[in-house]
Coordinates of C-alpha atoms and ligand atoms in Angstrom, one line a residue:
M1 CA 2.8 -34.8 -1.2
S2 CA -0.5 -33.9 0.4
I3 CA -3.6 -33.0 -1.6
Y4 CA -3.3 -29.5 -0.2
G5 CA 0.3 -29.2 -1.5
E6 CA -0.4 -30.8 -4.8
Y7 CA -3.7 -29.1 -5.8
V8 CA -4.3 -26.1 -3.5
V9 CA -0.9 -24.5 -3.2
P10 CA -0.4 -24.0 -7.0
R11 CA -3.8 -22.3 -7.2
I12 CA -3.0 -20.0 -4.3
L13 CA 0.4 -19.2 -5.8
N14 CA -1.2 -18.6 -9.2
A15 CA -3.5 -16.0 -7.7
A16 CA -0.8 -14.4 -5.6
C17 CA 1.8 -14.3 -8.4
G18 CA -0.8 -13.0 -10.8
M19 CA -1.6 -9.9 -8.9
K20 CA -1.6 -6.7 -11.1
M21 CA 1.1 -5.1 -9.1
T22 CA 3.6 -7.8 -10.1
V23 CA 3.3 -6.8 -13.8
P24 CA 5.7 -3.8 -13.9
L25 CA 8.2 -5.8 -11.7
R26 CA 8.1 -8.7 -14.1
R27 CA 8.6 -6.4 -17.0
R28 CA 11.6 -4.9 -15.3
V29 CA 13.2 -8.1 -14.3
C30 CA 12.8 -9.7 -17.7
A31 CA 14.4 -6.7 -19.5
G32 CA 17.8 -7.7 -20.9
L33 CA 17.2 -11.4 -21.0
R34 CA 18.6 -12.8 -24.3
G35 CA 19.2 -16.0 -26.2
E36 CA 18.4 -19.3 -24.6
V37 CA 17.0 -18.8 -21.2
I38 CA 16.5 -21.1 -18.2
E39 CA 13.7 -20.1 -15.9
I40 CA 13.7 -21.9 -12.5
G41 CA 10.4 -22.1 -10.6
F42 CA 8.4 -21.4 -13.7
G43 CA 5.1 -21.7 -11.8
T44 CA 2.1 -20.9 -13.9
G45 CA 4.0 -18.9 -16.5
H46 CA 3.3 -15.3 -15.4
N47 CA 6.6 -14.1 -16.9
V48 CA 5.9 -15.4 -20.4
A49 CA 4.2 -12.2 -21.6
H50 CA 7.2 -10.2 -20.5
Y51 CA 10.1 -12.1 -22.3
P52 CA 11.8 -9.5 -24.5
G53 CA 12.2 -10.0 -28.3
T54 CA 15.9 -10.9 -27.7
V55 CA 14.9 -14.3 -26.1
T56 CA 15.0 -17.2 -28.5
G57 CA 13.8 -20.0 -26.3
V58 CA 13.0 -20.9 -22.6
A59 CA 13.7 -24.0 -20.6
A60 CA 11.1 -24.0 -17.8
I61 CA 12.0 -25.8 -14.6
E62 CA 8.9 -26.6 -12.5
P63 CA 8.1 -29.5 -10.2
S64 CA 4.3 -28.9 -10.0
D65 CA 2.3 -30.8 -12.7
V66 CA -0.7 -28.8 -11.7
G67 CA 1.2 -25.5 -12.0
W68 CA 2.5 -26.5 -15.4
R69 CA -1.0 -27.4 -16.6
M70 CA -2.3 -24.1 -15.4
A71 CA 0.4 -22.4 -17.5
A72 CA -0.8 -24.0 -20.7
E73 CA -2.6 -21.1 -22.2
R74 CA 0.3 -18.7 -21.5
V75 CA 2.8 -21.1 -22.9
R76 CA 0.7 -21.5 -26.1
A77 CA 0.6 -17.7 -26.5
A78 CA 4.4 -17.4 -26.1
T79 CA 6.2 -15.9 -29.1
V80 CA 9.2 -18.2 -28.4
P81 CA 9.3 -22.0 -27.7
V82 CA 8.8 -22.6 -23.9
R83 CA 9.5 -26.2 -22.9
R84 CA 9.2 -27.8 -19.5
S85 CA 12.7 -29.1 -19.3
G86 CA 13.2 -30.2 -15.7
L87 CA 11.5 -30.6 -12.4
D88 CA 14.1 -29.5 -9.9
G89 CA 16.3 -26.4 -9.8
Q90 CA 18.6 -28.2 -7.4
S91 CA 19.7 -30.6 -10.1
L92 CA 19.5 -29.4 -13.7
P93 CA 19.6 -31.9 -16.6
F94 CA 21.9 -29.8 -18.8
A95 CA 25.6 -29.6 -19.8
D96 CA 27.8 -26.9 -18.4
D97 CA 27.6 -23.5 -20.3
S98 CA 24.2 -24.2 -22.0
F99 CA 22.3 -21.0 -21.5
D100 CA 22.8 -17.3 -22.2
S101 CA 20.5 -16.0 -19.4
A102 CA 18.5 -17.3 -16.4
L103 CA 15.4 -16.0 -14.7
S104 CA 14.1 -16.5 -11.1
T105 CA 11.1 -14.7 -9.8
W106 CA 10.0 -15.3 -6.2
T107 CA 11.4 -18.8 -6.4
L108 CA 14.6 -18.9 -4.2
C109 CA 12.3 -18.5 -1.2
T110 CA 10.8 -21.9 -1.9
I111 CA 13.4 -24.2 -3.4
P112 CA 14.5 -26.4 -0.4
D113 CA 18.3 -26.0 -1.1
A114 CA 18.4 -22.7 -2.9
D115 CA 22.2 -22.6 -2.6
A116 CA 22.4 -25.8 -4.6
A117 CA 20.0 -24.4 -7.2
L118 CA 22.2 -21.3 -7.6
R119 CA 25.3 -23.4 -8.0
E120 CA 23.4 -25.3 -10.7
V121 CA 22.2 -22.2 -12.5
R122 CA 25.8 -20.9 -12.4
R123 CA 27.1 -24.2 -13.9
V124 CA 24.6 -24.2 -16.8
L125 CA 25.1 -20.5 -17.6
K126 CA 27.8 -19.6 -20.1
P127 CA 30.6 -17.4 -18.7
G128 CA 29.3 -13.9 -18.6
G129 CA 25.7 -15.1 -18.7
T130 CA 23.2 -13.2 -16.5
L131 CA 20.7 -14.3 -13.9
H132 CA 17.8 -11.9 -13.6
F133 CA 16.0 -12.1 -10.3
I134 CA 13.3 -10.7 -8.1
E135 CA 13.0 -12.4 -4.7
H136 CA 11.3 -11.6 -1.5
G137 CA 13.3 -12.1 1.7
L138 CA 14.7 -10.7 4.9
A139 CA 13.8 -7.0 5.3
P140 CA 16.6 -4.4 5.5
K141 CA 18.5 -4.4 8.7
E142 CA 17.2 -1.1 9.9
D143 CA 13.7 -2.6 9.8
E144 CA 14.2 -4.9 12.8
N145 CA 10.5 -4.8 13.6
V146 CA 9.7 -6.3 10.2
R147 CA 12.4 -8.8 10.6
R148 CA 11.0 -9.9 13.9
W149 CA 7.6 -10.5 12.3
Q150 CA 9.2 -12.4 9.4
R151 CA 10.9 -14.8 11.9
R152 CA 7.6 -15.3 13.7
L153 CA 5.6 -15.9 10.6
E154 CA 8.0 -18.0 8.7
P155 CA 7.1 -21.4 10.1
L156 CA 3.4 -20.8 9.3
N157 CA 4.2 -19.3 5.9
K158 CA 6.2 -22.4 5.0
R159 CA 3.4 -24.7 6.0
L160 CA 0.7 -22.8 4.1
L161 CA 2.7 -21.9 0.9
G162 CA 4.7 -25.0 -0.1
G163 CA 7.9 -24.3 1.9
C164 CA 8.1 -20.5 1.2
H165 CA 10.7 -18.9 3.5
L166 CA 10.5 -15.2 4.6
T167 CA 14.0 -14.6 5.8
R168 CA 16.3 -15.7 2.9
Q169 CA 18.8 -13.2 1.6
A170 CA 19.1 -13.4 -2.2
V171 CA 22.1 -11.2 -2.7
D172 CA 24.1 -13.1 0.0
M173 CA 23.2 -16.4 -1.6
L174 CA 24.1 -15.2 -5.1
T175 CA 27.5 -14.0 -3.9
T176 CA 28.1 -17.3 -2.0
A177 CA 27.3 -19.2 -5.3
G178 CA 30.0 -17.2 -7.1
F179 CA 27.9 -14.7 -9.0
T180 CA 28.7 -11.0 -9.2
V181 CA 25.7 -8.9 -8.5
T182 CA 25.9 -6.0 -10.9
E183 CA 22.4 -4.4 -10.3
V184 CA 20.3 -4.5 -7.3
D185 CA 17.2 -2.6 -6.0
T186 CA 15.5 -3.4 -2.7
F187 CA 12.0 -2.1 -1.8
Y188 CA 8.7 -3.2 -0.3
E189 CA 6.1 -4.3 -2.8
E190 CA 3.2 -1.9 -3.0
G191 CA 0.1 -3.2 -1.3
A192 CA 1.8 -6.2 0.3
P193 CA 2.3 -6.7 4.0
R194 CA 5.9 -5.7 4.7
P195 CA 7.0 -9.1 6.1
L196 CA 5.8 -10.8 2.9
G197 CA 6.9 -8.1 0.4
A198 CA 10.5 -7.1 1.1
D199 CA 11.8 -7.5 -2.4
T200 CA 15.2 -7.5 -4.1
L201 CA 15.4 -7.1 -7.9
G202 CA 18.5 -7.3 -9.9
V203 CA 21.0 -8.9 -12.2
A204 CA 23.9 -11.2 -11.3
V205 CA 26.7 -12.3 -13.7
S206 CA 28.2 -15.7 -13.9
P207 CA 32.0 -15.7 -13.9
Ligands
LIG301 C1 6.1 -18.4 -5.4 S1 6.1 -19.5 -6.7 C2 6.7 -18.4 -8.0 C3 6.3 -18.9 -9.4 C4 6.8 -18.0 -10.6 N1 8.3 -17.9 -10.6 C5 6.2 -16.6 -10.6 O1 6.9 -15.7 -10.5 O2 5.0 -16.6 -10.8 C6 7.5 -20.6 -6.4 C7 7.7 -21.7 -7.5 O3 8.8 -22.4 -7.2 C8 8.5 -23.8 -7.5 N2 9.5 -24.7 -6.9 C9 9.4 -25.3 -5.7 N3 10.5 -26.1 -5.5 C10 11.2 -26.1 -6.6 C11 12.4 -26.7 -7.0 N4 13.1 -27.6 -6.3 N5 12.9 -26.4 -8.3 C12 12.3 -25.5 -9.1 N6 11.2 -24.8 -8.7 C13 10.6 -25.1 -7.5 C14 7.1 -24.0 -7.0 O4 6.5 -25.1 -7.6 C15 6.5 -22.6 -7.5 O5 6.0 -22.7 -8.8

């Protein structure tokens, strides 16, 4: 990996993901998590402060050593054990049916084979386990102008931000992976340019 990818990208992502306006969204998406949780694309730990009291432990999956080091203070302050337990959401080192809940925040945009990652999350979730997600992706179909900009900007965005796509569709990917999406809300993030901030927040249940 380039020096830019290894050292600069995690710092940019830490700043972008740490913006104040993400706080209420993180609180919302974490509500209802329970038991043993797997969090894919843990990043620098911005969700830790929002895990509800029903969570007993978190297995963090994060490839970036720099990102994990930057998360140290948040991990230390956690009220439940948070362990870095894997490096790649596409291949999870756990037995089937290991977790009660899963969490993915702005991560499916970046994992190279996000469909494979969702199949893995589904495999390690217990039947009836829930995946809580907030992802940015393709704007609603009535906003064709935004979609056009997303297609134009995507190659540059991927190069600058560690492979981050702008046109993925989380709900479609979840459904393809066999989840049932039971709650979903789509909106533009306040203060973010629309091509970068077309969000989908919700809960998907593993069969
Ligand atoms: C935009 S950041 C989001 C970080 C964090 N979820 C948050 O909300 O602050 C995307 C994260 O996905 C991670 N990532 C990239 N490839 C991955 C993979 N194959 N498996 C798991 N995580 C991955 C990146 O290192 C980065 O931390």
